Coordinates of C-alpha atoms in Angstrom, one line a residue:
M9 CA -7.0 27.0 -11.0
R10 CA -4.4 23.7 -11.4
F11 CA -2.9 23.6 -14.7
C12 CA 0.0 20.6 -15.5
V13 CA 1.7 19.6 -18.5
R14 CA 3.8 16.0 -18.5
Y15 CA 5.8 16.2 -21.6
T16 CA 6.6 14.0 -24.1
R17 CA 7.2 13.6 -28.3
S18 CA 4.8 11.0 -29.2
N19 CA 1.6 13.5 -27.0
I20 CA 2.1 15.7 -30.4
S21 CA 0.4 15.3 -33.5
S22 CA 1.7 18.8 -34.9
C23 CA -0.4 20.8 -32.5
F24 CA -0.8 21.6 -28.5
T25 CA -4.0 23.6 -27.1
I26 CA -3.8 24.5 -23.4
F27 CA -6.8 23.0 -21.4
N28 CA -7.6 24.5 -18.3
Y29 CA -9.7 22.5 -15.5
C30 CA -11.7 25.0 -13.4
A31 CA -12.2 23.4 -10.4
H32 CA -15.4 25.7 -8.8
N33 CA -17.4 24.7 -11.6
N34 CA -16.4 21.3 -13.1
R35 CA -15.9 22.7 -16.5
L36 CA -13.1 22.5 -19.3
H37 CA -12.0 25.5 -21.2
L38 CA -10.1 25.3 -25.0
P39 CA -7.8 27.5 -25.9
L40 CA -6.9 29.7 -23.0
T41 CA -6.5 32.8 -24.7
R42 CA -5.3 33.9 -28.3
S43 CA -1.5 34.8 -27.4
V44 CA -1.0 31.1 -26.0
S45 CA -2.8 29.8 -29.1
Q46 CA -0.3 31.7 -31.6
F47 CA 2.4 30.0 -29.2
C48 CA 1.4 26.7 -30.4
Q49 CA 0.8 27.6 -33.8
Q50 CA 4.5 28.6 -33.8
I51 CA 5.7 24.9 -32.7
F52 CA 3.4 23.0 -34.3
F53 CA 2.7 24.8 -37.2
R54 CA -1.3 24.1 -37.1
P55 CA -3.4 26.6 -35.6
A56 CA -5.2 25.8 -31.9
L57 CA -9.1 25.0 -32.0
S58 CA -10.6 28.8 -33.7
Q59 CA -13.4 28.8 -31.0
P60 CA -13.4 27.8 -27.5
A61 CA -14.9 24.7 -26.5
Y62 CA -16.3 24.1 -23.1
L63 CA -16.5 20.5 -22.0
D64 CA -18.0 19.0 -18.9
S65 CA -15.4 17.4 -17.0
S66 CA -17.8 13.7 -16.8
H67 CA -17.7 13.5 -20.7
Y68 CA -14.5 14.2 -20.9
Y69 CA -12.8 11.2 -22.4
S70 CA -15.6 10.6 -25.1
V71 CA -15.3 13.8 -26.3
F72 CA -11.5 14.6 -26.4
N73 CA -11.3 11.2 -28.5
A74 CA -14.1 12.4 -30.6
L75 CA -11.9 15.7 -31.0
P76 CA -8.6 15.8 -34.7
S77 CA -5.7 14.7 -33.5
H78 CA -4.0 17.6 -34.9
Y79 CA -6.1 20.5 -33.3
V80 CA -5.9 18.4 -29.4
I81 CA -3.0 16.4 -27.1
D82 CA -3.3 15.4 -23.9
V83 CA -0.8 16.3 -21.2
R84 CA -2.4 15.2 -18.3
S85 CA 0.2 12.6 -18.2
D86 CA 3.4 10.9 -19.9
T87 CA 1.8 7.9 -19.4
L88 CA -0.4 8.7 -21.9
S89 CA 2.8 8.5 -24.5
L90 CA 2.1 6.0 -27.2
P91 CA 4.9 3.2 -28.7
T92 CA 6.4 4.7 -32.2
S93 CA 5.4 2.7 -35.4
E94 CA 9.3 1.8 -35.3
M95 CA 8.9 0.3 -31.3
R96 CA 5.7 -1.4 -33.0
Q97 CA 7.6 -2.9 -35.7
A98 CA 10.2 -3.6 -33.7
M99 CA 7.4 -5.6 -31.0
F100 CA 5.8 -7.6 -34.3
A101 CA 9.4 -9.1 -35.0
A102 CA 10.5 -10.2 -31.9
T103 CA 11.4 -13.5 -31.0
L104 CA 9.9 -14.8 -28.1
G105 CA 10.7 -17.4 -25.3
D106 CA 9.1 -18.2 -22.3
D107 CA 10.3 -16.1 -19.6
I108 CA 9.3 -18.3 -16.3
Y109 CA 11.9 -20.7 -17.8
R110 CA 14.3 -17.8 -18.1
E111 CA 14.6 -18.0 -21.8
D112 CA 13.2 -15.3 -23.8
P113 CA 15.8 -13.4 -25.6
N114 CA 14.6 -9.7 -25.3
V115 CA 13.8 -10.4 -21.6
L116 CA 17.5 -11.3 -20.9
K117 CA 18.6 -8.5 -22.8
L118 CA 16.7 -5.9 -21.6
E119 CA 17.6 -7.2 -18.2
Q120 CA 21.1 -6.9 -18.4
K121 CA 21.3 -3.6 -20.3
A122 CA 19.0 -2.1 -17.5
A123 CA 22.0 -3.7 -15.0
E124 CA 24.5 -2.3 -16.9
L125 CA 23.1 1.0 -17.3
F126 CA 22.4 1.4 -13.9
E127 CA 25.9 -0.8 -12.3
K128 CA 23.8 -3.0 -10.2
D129 CA 24.8 -6.6 -10.6
A130 CA 20.9 -7.9 -12.5
G131 CA 17.2 -6.5 -13.1
L132 CA 14.3 -7.8 -13.4
F133 CA 11.6 -6.8 -15.8
V134 CA 7.8 -6.4 -14.1
P135 CA 4.6 -5.0 -15.5
S136 CA 4.1 -1.7 -14.0
G137 CA 6.6 0.8 -11.9
T138 CA 3.7 -0.1 -8.9
M139 CA 4.7 -3.7 -8.5
S140 CA 8.5 -2.4 -8.8
N141 CA 7.7 -0.7 -5.9
L142 CA 6.1 -2.7 -4.2
L143 CA 8.4 -5.7 -4.2
A144 CA 11.5 -3.9 -3.4
I145 CA 9.3 -3.5 -0.6
M146 CA 8.5 -6.9 -0.1
A147 CA 12.2 -8.1 -0.4
H148 CA 13.7 -5.4 1.8
C149 CA 11.3 -5.9 4.5
P150 CA 11.0 -9.3 4.3
Q151 CA 9.9 -9.1 8.3
R152 CA 5.8 -8.6 8.2
G153 CA 5.7 -5.6 10.9
A154 CA 8.3 -3.6 9.3
E155 CA 8.4 0.1 8.7
A156 CA 9.6 2.3 5.8
I157 CA 9.9 5.5 5.8
V158 CA 8.9 7.7 2.9
G159 CA 8.0 11.1 1.8
D160 CA 4.1 12.0 2.3
L161 CA 4.0 13.3 -1.5
S162 CA 5.5 10.1 -2.6
H163 CA 3.8 8.0 -5.2
T164 CA 4.6 5.0 -3.0
F165 CA 2.5 6.6 -0.4
L166 CA -0.2 8.5 -2.7
Y167 CA -1.3 6.6 -5.6
E168 CA -0.3 2.5 -4.6
Q169 CA -3.2 1.5 -2.8
G170 CA -1.7 1.4 0.5
S171 CA -0.4 -2.2 -1.0
A172 CA 2.6 -1.6 1.8
A173 CA 0.4 -2.6 4.2
Q174 CA -2.5 -4.3 2.6
I175 CA 0.0 -6.9 1.0
A176 CA 3.3 -6.9 2.7
G177 CA 2.6 -6.1 5.8
V178 CA 5.1 -3.2 6.0
Q179 CA 4.1 0.1 7.8
L180 CA 4.4 3.4 5.5
A181 CA 6.0 6.1 8.2
T182 CA 5.9 9.2 6.2
I183 CA 8.0 12.9 6.5
Q184 CA 6.7 16.1 4.8
N185 CA 8.2 16.8 1.2
K186 CA 9.9 20.0 0.8
T187 CA 9.0 21.7 -2.5
D188 CA 12.3 20.3 -4.2
G189 CA 11.1 16.5 -3.5
T190 CA 14.0 16.6 -0.8
F191 CA 13.1 16.2 3.2
C192 CA 14.7 16.8 6.6
L193 CA 17.4 14.6 7.2
E194 CA 17.4 15.4 10.7
E195 CA 13.3 15.0 11.1
M196 CA 14.1 11.2 9.2
Q197 CA 16.9 10.4 11.6
R198 CA 14.6 10.8 14.5
K199 CA 12.1 8.6 12.8
I200 CA 14.3 6.0 12.4
R201 CA 13.0 3.0 15.6
P202 CA 15.5 1.9 18.0
Y203 CA 15.8 -1.9 16.9
D204 CA 15.9 -3.5 20.3
D205 CA 12.6 -2.2 21.4
S206 CA 10.0 -4.8 21.1
L207 CA 6.9 -1.8 20.9
Q208 CA 7.9 -0.7 17.9
P209 CA 7.6 -1.7 14.4
V210 CA 11.6 -2.0 12.5
T211 CA 12.9 0.8 10.2
S212 CA 14.4 -1.6 7.6
L213 CA 13.8 0.7 4.5
V214 CA 13.8 4.3 3.2
V215 CA 12.2 5.1 -0.1
V216 CA 12.7 8.6 -2.1
E217 CA 11.4 9.5 -5.6
N218 CA 13.0 10.9 -8.4
T219 CA 11.9 12.8 -9.8
H220 CA 9.6 14.0 -7.9
N221 CA 6.0 14.0 -9.3
M222 CA 4.2 15.7 -7.5
C223 CA 6.7 18.4 -6.5
G224 CA 6.1 19.5 -10.2
G225 CA 9.2 17.0 -11.5
K226 CA 11.8 17.9 -9.3
A227 CA 15.1 16.7 -9.6
L228 CA 16.9 15.5 -6.3
P229 CA 20.4 16.8 -5.7
L230 CA 23.0 14.5 -5.5
Q231 CA 24.4 16.4 -2.4
W232 CA 21.4 15.4 -0.6
L233 CA 21.0 11.5 -1.8
D234 CA 24.5 11.0 -0.8
E235 CA 23.9 12.5 2.8
L236 CA 20.9 10.2 2.9
A237 CA 22.9 7.2 2.1
A238 CA 25.5 7.8 4.6
I239 CA 22.7 7.9 7.3
C240 CA 21.4 4.9 6.6
K241 CA 24.5 3.0 5.8
T242 CA 24.8 4.0 9.7
K243 CA 21.7 2.5 11.0
E244 CA 21.1 -1.5 11.8
N245 CA 17.8 -3.3 12.2
T246 CA 17.1 -6.4 14.5
N247 CA 19.1 -8.3 11.8
G248 CA 21.7 -6.3 11.8
K249 CA 21.8 -4.4 8.5
N250 CA 22.0 -1.2 7.5
I251 CA 18.5 0.5 6.8
A252 CA 18.1 -0.2 3.0
L253 CA 17.9 2.4 0.3
H254 CA 15.3 2.2 -2.7
M255 CA 14.6 4.6 -5.2
D256 CA 11.4 5.0 -7.1
G257 CA 13.3 6.4 -10.6
A258 CA 10.2 6.5 -12.6
R259 CA 11.7 9.5 -14.8
V260 CA 15.3 8.9 -13.1
F261 CA 16.5 9.2 -17.0
N262 CA 14.6 12.8 -16.3
A263 CA 17.0 13.5 -13.4
A264 CA 19.8 12.3 -15.0
E265 CA 19.5 15.0 -18.0
H266 CA 18.3 17.7 -15.9
L267 CA 21.6 17.5 -13.6
N268 CA 23.6 16.2 -16.6
E269 CA 24.9 12.5 -14.8
S270 CA 24.9 8.6 -15.4
V271 CA 21.8 7.3 -13.7
A272 CA 24.3 5.3 -12.5
R273 CA 25.9 8.5 -10.5
I274 CA 22.7 9.1 -9.3
T275 CA 21.3 5.8 -8.1
R276 CA 24.7 4.6 -7.1
E277 CA 24.6 4.3 -3.4
F278 CA 20.9 2.6 -3.5
D279 CA 19.8 -0.9 -2.7
S280 CA 17.6 -1.7 -5.5
V281 CA 15.9 1.0 -8.2
S282 CA 12.7 1.0 -10.0
Y283 CA 12.3 3.0 -13.6
S284 CA 9.6 2.9 -16.3
V285 CA 10.0 2.3 -19.7
S286 CA 6.6 3.8 -20.7
K287 CA 6.1 7.3 -19.9
A288 CA 8.8 9.5 -21.7
L289 CA 10.7 6.6 -22.9
L290 CA 7.5 5.8 -25.0
A291 CA 7.1 1.6 -24.8
P292 CA 3.8 0.5 -23.7
V293 CA 4.3 -1.7 -20.3
G294 CA 6.7 -2.2 -17.7
S295 CA 9.5 -1.2 -15.2
M296 CA 12.6 -2.1 -14.7
L297 CA 13.9 -3.2 -10.9
V298 CA 17.9 -3.5 -10.4
G299 CA 19.7 -4.4 -7.5
S300 CA 21.7 -7.3 -6.4
E301 CA 21.5 -10.7 -7.1
T302 CA 20.4 -11.7 -4.0
F303 CA 18.2 -8.9 -4.2
I304 CA 16.2 -9.8 -7.8
A305 CA 16.4 -13.5 -6.8
E306 CA 14.1 -12.7 -3.6
A307 CA 12.0 -9.7 -6.5
R308 CA 12.0 -12.4 -8.8
R309 CA 10.3 -15.1 -6.7
L310 CA 7.6 -12.3 -5.4
R311 CA 6.9 -11.5 -8.7
L312 CA 5.3 -14.9 -9.4
A313 CA 3.2 -14.2 -6.0
L314 CA 2.0 -11.0 -7.4
G315 CA 0.8 -12.5 -10.6
G316 CA 3.9 -10.2 -12.0
S317 CA 5.9 -13.3 -13.8
M318 CA 4.7 -13.6 -17.8
H319 CA 5.4 -16.4 -20.2
Q320 CA 6.1 -14.5 -24.1
C321 CA 6.4 -11.2 -22.9
G322 CA 9.7 -10.2 -25.2
I323 CA 6.8 -8.6 -27.2
L324 CA 6.9 -6.1 -24.5
A325 CA 10.7 -6.5 -23.9
A326 CA 11.5 -5.7 -27.4
A327 CA 10.2 -1.9 -26.8
G328 CA 11.7 -1.6 -23.7
L329 CA 14.7 -2.5 -25.0
L330 CA 14.6 0.0 -28.6
A331 CA 13.0 2.7 -25.9
L332 CA 16.8 3.0 -24.0
E333 CA 18.1 2.8 -27.3
K334 CA 16.9 5.5 -29.4
F335 CA 14.7 7.2 -27.4
E336 CA 16.6 8.3 -24.0
P337 CA 18.7 10.9 -25.8
L338 CA 16.1 13.1 -26.7
L339 CA 14.8 13.5 -23.2
K340 CA 16.6 17.3 -23.5
E341 CA 14.2 18.3 -25.9
D342 CA 11.5 17.1 -24.2
H343 CA 13.1 19.4 -21.4
R344 CA 13.7 22.0 -23.5
R345 CA 9.5 22.0 -25.1
T346 CA 8.2 22.0 -21.7
K347 CA 9.6 25.0 -20.1
R348 CA 8.7 27.2 -23.4
I349 CA 5.1 25.6 -22.8
A350 CA 5.4 26.8 -19.3
E351 CA 7.1 30.0 -19.8
A352 CA 4.0 31.1 -22.6
V353 CA 1.4 29.7 -20.0
V354 CA 2.7 32.2 -17.7
S355 CA 3.5 34.8 -19.7
T356 CA -0.4 34.8 -21.3
L357 CA -1.8 34.7 -17.5
A358 CA 0.4 37.3 -16.7
S359 CA 1.0 35.3 -13.8
T360 CA 3.5 36.0 -10.8
H361 CA 4.9 32.3 -10.8
T362 CA 8.1 31.8 -10.9
L363 CA 9.2 29.1 -13.1
C364 CA 11.7 26.7 -11.7
I365 CA 11.2 23.9 -14.8
E366 CA 13.6 20.6 -14.3
S367 CA 12.4 17.8 -15.9
S368 CA 8.9 17.4 -18.4
V369 CA 6.7 18.1 -15.7
S370 CA 5.1 21.6 -14.8
V371 CA 2.6 22.5 -12.8
F372 CA 1.0 25.8 -11.8
T373 CA -1.1 26.1 -8.5

């Protein structure tokens, strides 16, 4: 059994019914037990389904869409979060311009806001986190045949269709992720290629994910991040530059909440950072990429080649601005409720699983 919760406020429709996917018979069972149902009533004040429902997973979407919204919420992923009515109104009322000409006021505001939050020189609005990570790889590794070091459970390696190799001509070298989302720095140093060996690819970049999704939403420790940066600053590639550092920070605001630090402090030593304005921040579309002026200028140029440049995209940027202003401060409540739900599941199942919930993700195996 693998049970996963990724909690956001907009998932809640007054009730929570936990679902359990059983891999051996390809069935879904809701709810798990009466005590979990009672727990849900205490939080959301509506009864869960009175009778267990068995759903063939091949019909998952159609069946769940047919259920009343006040019975079931879908906690497969925080990507399922929906914009609030206030956010939709901001999108409707947005003043628009053409972002290709750098004339959309909301895009300009969002990019400036992102740069200020992370204390970087500039920002770039892109359609997705996958594209923002690919842009970072392409900008940091302009030479085809370069290599980037990533964790073996990272989103960049597992879930971006090998785009680094497929599109950018960059090889990914993996290191085994530890349960806390980090990896062995000594092993990383051994993986850095000697830049004067013409037989080997050039190690140009290290990518980390924070919080780490496949490691249960873990926030990477600040000390580890600082040690990683110190190593990369002492290593050079063939251009005489230090090995670059990129953070896939799709959920970096969750990390900041858990660590009680600013996103600027967490990403201080990184050359570039991407983060999602959707997911926990509730905007419908978009990710931000921040870094130096030179880096963002190159990423902006590459964005056009990938089909990511949009004209009147201020309608999306308006939601992203509101996400930062109104909903980023509420992540603490997301974390608190995720922990309560996880505690109820563990208690109900009489599990020996030790809870270590650091953000809005909990995984039981």
